[in-house]
Amino acid sequence: MLTVSPACKKTGEDKEINELSQKAAELDKMSQKANVAGSEQTRNLKAAGVNDIRPNAETLQLTPEQKSALEERIKAEKNSSYQALLQEVLDKDKEIKDLNEKIAKLRSVLPKPDIAKANDSHYGMAMRFLKRKGVSEEKAKQLISRVLIMDKMAAGFEVYHFYNNGVYGSWVSQGKAHISPTELQAEEKAKIEGERDVAQADSAKKTEELTDLSAQKAKLLADIEGLQGEKTKMIKELESLNSSNEAAKAKLNSLHYVVGDRKALEKDGVVVVPIFAKDRAGSNWADGVFTKSLDLRSTDTITITAAEVGLKKIGKVSVIPGSIERDKHFTLTIAEDKSTAVIKLINKERFKNEKVVFAVTD
């Protein structure tokens, strides 16, 4: 269930959080599919009279020995309906294995989820997360007020928190809970509707309370309409994110950079070169400047030539922002003839989805 701030100042940050939320949604969808397939496996094993084989409770998969045993049973089984049930168990095991592999890939790019315990609230979990990030209580309340927070949580829900440059978002997945967030909301909605019906019945008996009860009914109907509208909006957002999923992966795992003559970069306002401080971002530091990308999943080296920046030789390469440190995050090797410089990223995690300027001087 997506809960992301609608009042963000930077659409790029909005998009990044939405992309991570989409991955959490895909993971939740696959986990629920795996749970359904696991339940079908158990039912089919029981229906076929197999009581000595049970899938792994955590992964829902069969061991190689269990699969071999089932294959032998299929060959020996005379009852064709039992054969079909056992074959379906093996087919479901393959489906679960494929889902688990996809789930593992998604978990590798998502932050570790916060697991809800009994009596936990979505608001409280969000507040604890933001405070751990160093956000003041007043600011945290403001950020949380801008997102759709679930009224009720179930133990085992996985809560993903996303925080980037002052923007907060969250996604709630079923995890190990016995019920999904959508189902829990449906129960809460049914409860609300039941209360509304009782209120309507009472209003017929108590004319003096009619105005009060009518206002409550209007509010409940507005809440339901709002939820339906939010659901429609989320579906459209998810469909849009699906189409750009691969591009999003590449962006999240790439370094976005620009190489240029430091004087030209300073003149264009991309960087500022103070006298007694490190070079820093200038007023024209914007997404459109960083036209080059390096996919960190496949490479970790950038080669700069003097010719490409309009210089005869390379004397120095400044890396901006200054928080990226030489020999800690990268190494720099300038050729003896000063014609080229090679930058090797030794801490690729530091450069994921980062914007970096390589400013060259002769």
PDB file of N, CA, C and O in Angstrom, residues 6-33:
ATOM      1  N   PRO A   6       2.214  14.050  -1.044  1.00  0.00           N
ATOM      2  CA  PRO A   6       1.761  14.735  -2.254  1.00  0.00           C
ATOM      3  C   PRO A   6       2.261  16.168  -2.299  1.00  0.00           C
ATOM      4  O   PRO A   6       1.930  16.899  -3.203  1.00  0.00           O
ATOM      5  N   ALA A   7       3.006  16.596  -1.309  1.00  0.00           N
ATOM      6  CA  ALA A   7       3.397  17.991  -1.228  1.00  0.00           C
ATOM      7  C   ALA A   7       4.898  18.158  -1.349  1.00  0.00           C
ATOM      8  O   ALA A   7       5.524  18.897  -0.629  1.00  0.00           O
ATOM      9  N   CYS A   8       5.517  17.400  -2.251  1.00  0.00           N
ATOM     10  CA  CYS A   8       6.976  17.442  -2.418  1.00  0.00           C
ATOM     11  C   CYS A   8       7.371  18.661  -3.226  1.00  0.00           C
ATOM     12  O   CYS A   8       6.678  19.045  -4.163  1.00  0.00           O
ATOM     13  N   LYS A   9       8.543  19.190  -2.915  1.00  0.00           N
ATOM     14  CA  LYS A   9       9.017  20.364  -3.645  1.00  0.00           C
ATOM     15  C   LYS A   9       9.732  19.993  -4.917  1.00  0.00           C
ATOM     16  O   LYS A   9       9.805  20.773  -5.845  1.00  0.00           O
ATOM     17  N   LYS A  10      10.318  18.792  -4.977  1.00  0.00           N
ATOM     18  CA  LYS A  10      11.128  18.390  -6.129  1.00  0.00           C
ATOM     19  C   LYS A  10      10.546  17.138  -6.738  1.00  0.00           C
ATOM     20  O   LYS A  10      10.514  16.082  -6.117  1.00  0.00           O
ATOM     21  N   THR A  11      10.088  17.254  -7.989  1.00  0.00           N
ATOM     22  CA  THR A  11       9.438  16.106  -8.630  1.00  0.00           C
ATOM     23  C   THR A  11      10.400  14.967  -8.836  1.00  0.00           C
ATOM     24  O   THR A  11      10.000  13.807  -8.845  1.00  0.00           O
ATOM     25  N   GLY A  12      11.714  15.231  -9.007  1.00  0.00           N
ATOM     26  CA  GLY A  12      12.692  14.161  -9.173  1.00  0.00           C
ATOM     27  C   GLY A  12      12.746  13.288  -7.935  1.00  0.00           C
ATOM     28  O   GLY A  12      12.837  12.078  -8.002  1.00  0.00           O
ATOM     29  N   GLU A  13      12.675  13.933  -6.760  1.00  0.00           N
ATOM     30  CA  GLU A  13      12.689  13.165  -5.523  1.00  0.00           C
ATOM     31  C   GLU A  13      11.404  12.371  -5.389  1.00  0.00           C
ATOM     32  O   GLU A  13      11.396  11.247  -4.920  1.00  0.00           O
ATOM     33  N   ASP A  14      10.282  12.991  -5.786  1.00  0.00           N
ATOM     34  CA  ASP A  14       9.002  12.292  -5.785  1.00  0.00           C
ATOM     35  C   ASP A  14       9.098  11.015  -6.607  1.00  0.00           C
ATOM     36  O   ASP A  14       8.673   9.951  -6.171  1.00  0.00           O
ATOM     37  N   LYS A  15       9.641  11.141  -7.797  1.00  0.00           N
ATOM     38  CA  LYS A  15       9.727  10.009  -8.714  1.00  0.00           C
ATOM     39  C   LYS A  15      10.607   8.908  -8.143  1.00  0.00           C
ATOM     40  O   LYS A  15      10.274   7.723  -8.233  1.00  0.00           O
ATOM     41  N   GLU A  16      11.728   9.296  -7.523  1.00  0.00           N
ATOM     42  CA  GLU A  16      12.638   8.291  -6.973  1.00  0.00           C
ATOM     43  C   GLU A  16      11.961   7.469  -5.878  1.00  0.00           C
ATOM     44  O   GLU A  16      12.061   6.245  -5.845  1.00  0.00           O
ATOM     45  N   ILE A  17      11.230   8.152  -4.988  1.00  0.00           N
ATOM     46  CA  ILE A  17      10.532   7.443  -3.915  1.00  0.00           C
ATOM     47  C   ILE A  17       9.426   6.572  -4.499  1.00  0.00           C
ATOM     48  O   ILE A  17       9.213   5.438  -4.064  1.00  0.00           O
ATOM     49  N   ASN A  18       8.719   7.090  -5.507  1.00  0.00           N
ATOM     50  CA  ASN A  18       7.666   6.286  -6.139  1.00  0.00           C
ATOM     51  C   ASN A  18       8.236   5.046  -6.807  1.00  0.00           C
ATOM     52  O   ASN A  18       7.611   3.978  -6.817  1.00  0.00           O
ATOM     53  N   GLU A  19       9.445   5.181  -7.390  1.00  0.00           N
ATOM     54  CA  GLU A  19      10.067   4.023  -8.030  1.00  0.00           C
ATOM     55  C   GLU A  19      10.411   2.952  -7.003  1.00  0.00           C
ATOM     56  O   GLU A  19      10.196   1.753  -7.224  1.00  0.00           O
ATOM     57  N   LEU A  20      10.932   3.356  -5.847  1.00  0.00           N
ATOM     58  CA  LEU A  20      11.219   2.391  -4.787  1.00  0.00           C
ATOM     59  C   LEU A  20       9.933   1.780  -4.257  1.00  0.00           C
ATOM     60  O   LEU A  20       9.864   0.587  -3.965  1.00  0.00           O
ATOM     61  N   SER A  21       8.886   2.597  -4.144  1.00  0.00           N
ATOM     62  CA  SER A  21       7.598   2.092  -3.683  1.00  0.00           C
ATOM     63  C   SER A  21       7.039   1.062  -4.655  1.00  0.00           C
ATOM     64  O   SER A  21       6.424   0.072  -4.250  1.00  0.00           O
ATOM     65  N   GLN A  22       7.260   1.282  -5.959  1.00  0.00           N
ATOM     66  CA  GLN A  22       6.803   0.325  -6.967  1.00  0.00           C
ATOM     67  C   GLN A  22       7.483  -1.025  -6.787  1.00  0.00           C
ATOM     68  O   GLN A  22       6.851  -2.080  -6.898  1.00  0.00           O
ATOM     69  N   LYS A  23       8.776  -0.990  -6.468  1.00  0.00           N
ATOM     70  CA  LYS A  23       9.491  -2.248  -6.236  1.00  0.00           C
ATOM     71  C   LYS A  23       8.931  -2.961  -5.005  1.00  0.00           C
ATOM     72  O   LYS A  23       8.775  -4.183  -4.996  1.00  0.00           O
ATOM     73  N   ALA A  24       8.605  -2.186  -3.958  1.00  0.00           N
ATOM     74  CA  ALA A  24       8.009  -2.793  -2.765  1.00  0.00           C
ATOM     75  C   ALA A  24       6.651  -3.401  -3.103  1.00  0.00           C
ATOM     76  O   ALA A  24       6.284  -4.466  -2.598  1.00  0.00           O
ATOM     77  N   ALA A  25       5.899  -2.730  -3.995  1.00  0.00           N
ATOM     78  CA  ALA A  25       4.590  -3.253  -4.395  1.00  0.00           C
ATOM     79  C   ALA A  25       4.743  -4.553  -5.176  1.00  0.00           C
ATOM     80  O   ALA A  25       3.977  -5.512  -4.973  1.00  0.00           O
ATOM     81  N   GLU A  26       5.734  -4.581  -6.064  1.00  0.00           N
ATOM     82  CA  GLU A  26       5.969  -5.804  -6.838  1.00  0.00           C
ATOM     83  C   GLU A  26       6.364  -6.948  -5.909  1.00  0.00           C
ATOM     84  O   GLU A  26       5.892  -8.083  -6.069  1.00  0.00           O
ATOM     85  N   LEU A  27       7.225  -6.644  -4.937  1.00  0.00           N
ATOM     86  CA  LEU A  27       7.655  -7.673  -3.985  1.00  0.00           C
ATOM     87  C   LEU A  27       6.458  -8.213  -3.210  1.00  0.00           C
ATOM     88  O   LEU A  27       6.308  -9.422  -3.028  1.00  0.00           O
ATOM     89  N   ASP A  28       5.590  -7.309  -2.759  1.00  0.00           N
ATOM     90  CA  ASP A  28       4.405  -7.735  -1.995  1.00  0.00           C
ATOM     91  C   ASP A  28       3.499  -8.609  -2.855  1.00  0.00           C
ATOM     92  O   ASP A  28       2.987  -9.636  -2.401  1.00  0.00           O
ATOM     93  N   LYS A  29       3.303  -8.206  -4.110  1.00  0.00           N
ATOM     94  CA  LYS A  29       2.448  -8.972  -5.012  1.00  0.00           C
ATOM     95  C   LYS A  29       2.997 -10.379  -5.227  1.00  0.00           C
ATOM     96  O   LYS A  29       2.257 -11.375  -5.198  1.00  0.00           O
ATOM     97  N   MET A  30       4.311 -10.470  -5.431  1.00  0.00           N
ATOM     98  CA  MET A  30       4.939 -11.777  -5.645  1.00  0.00           C
ATOM     99  C   MET A  30       4.888 -12.635  -4.385  1.00  0.00           C
ATOM    100  O   MET A  30       4.671 -13.845  -4.457  1.00  0.00           O
ATOM    101  N   SER A  31       5.090 -11.998  -3.203  1.00  0.00           N
ATOM    102  CA  SER A  31       5.030 -12.747  -1.948  1.00  0.00           C
ATOM    103  C   SER A  31       3.644 -13.341  -1.743  1.00  0.00           C
ATOM    104  O   SER A  31       3.500 -14.491  -1.321  1.00  0.00           O
ATOM    105  N   GLN A  32       2.610 -12.553  -2.054  1.00  0.00           N
ATOM    106  CA  GLN A  32       1.250 -13.053  -1.900  1.00  0.00           C
ATOM    107  C   GLN A  32       0.964 -14.176  -2.897  1.00  0.00           C
ATOM    108  O   GLN A  32       0.285 -15.157  -2.570  1.00  0.00           O
ATOM    109  N   LYS A  33       1.503 -14.051  -4.123  1.00  0.00           N
ATOM    110  CA  LYS A  33       1.345 -15.128  -5.108  1.00  0.00           C
ATOM    111  C   LYS A  33       2.003 -16.413  -4.605  1.00  0.00           C
ATOM    112  O   LYS A  33       1.459 -17.516  -4.751  1.00  0.00           O
TER     113      LYS A  33
END
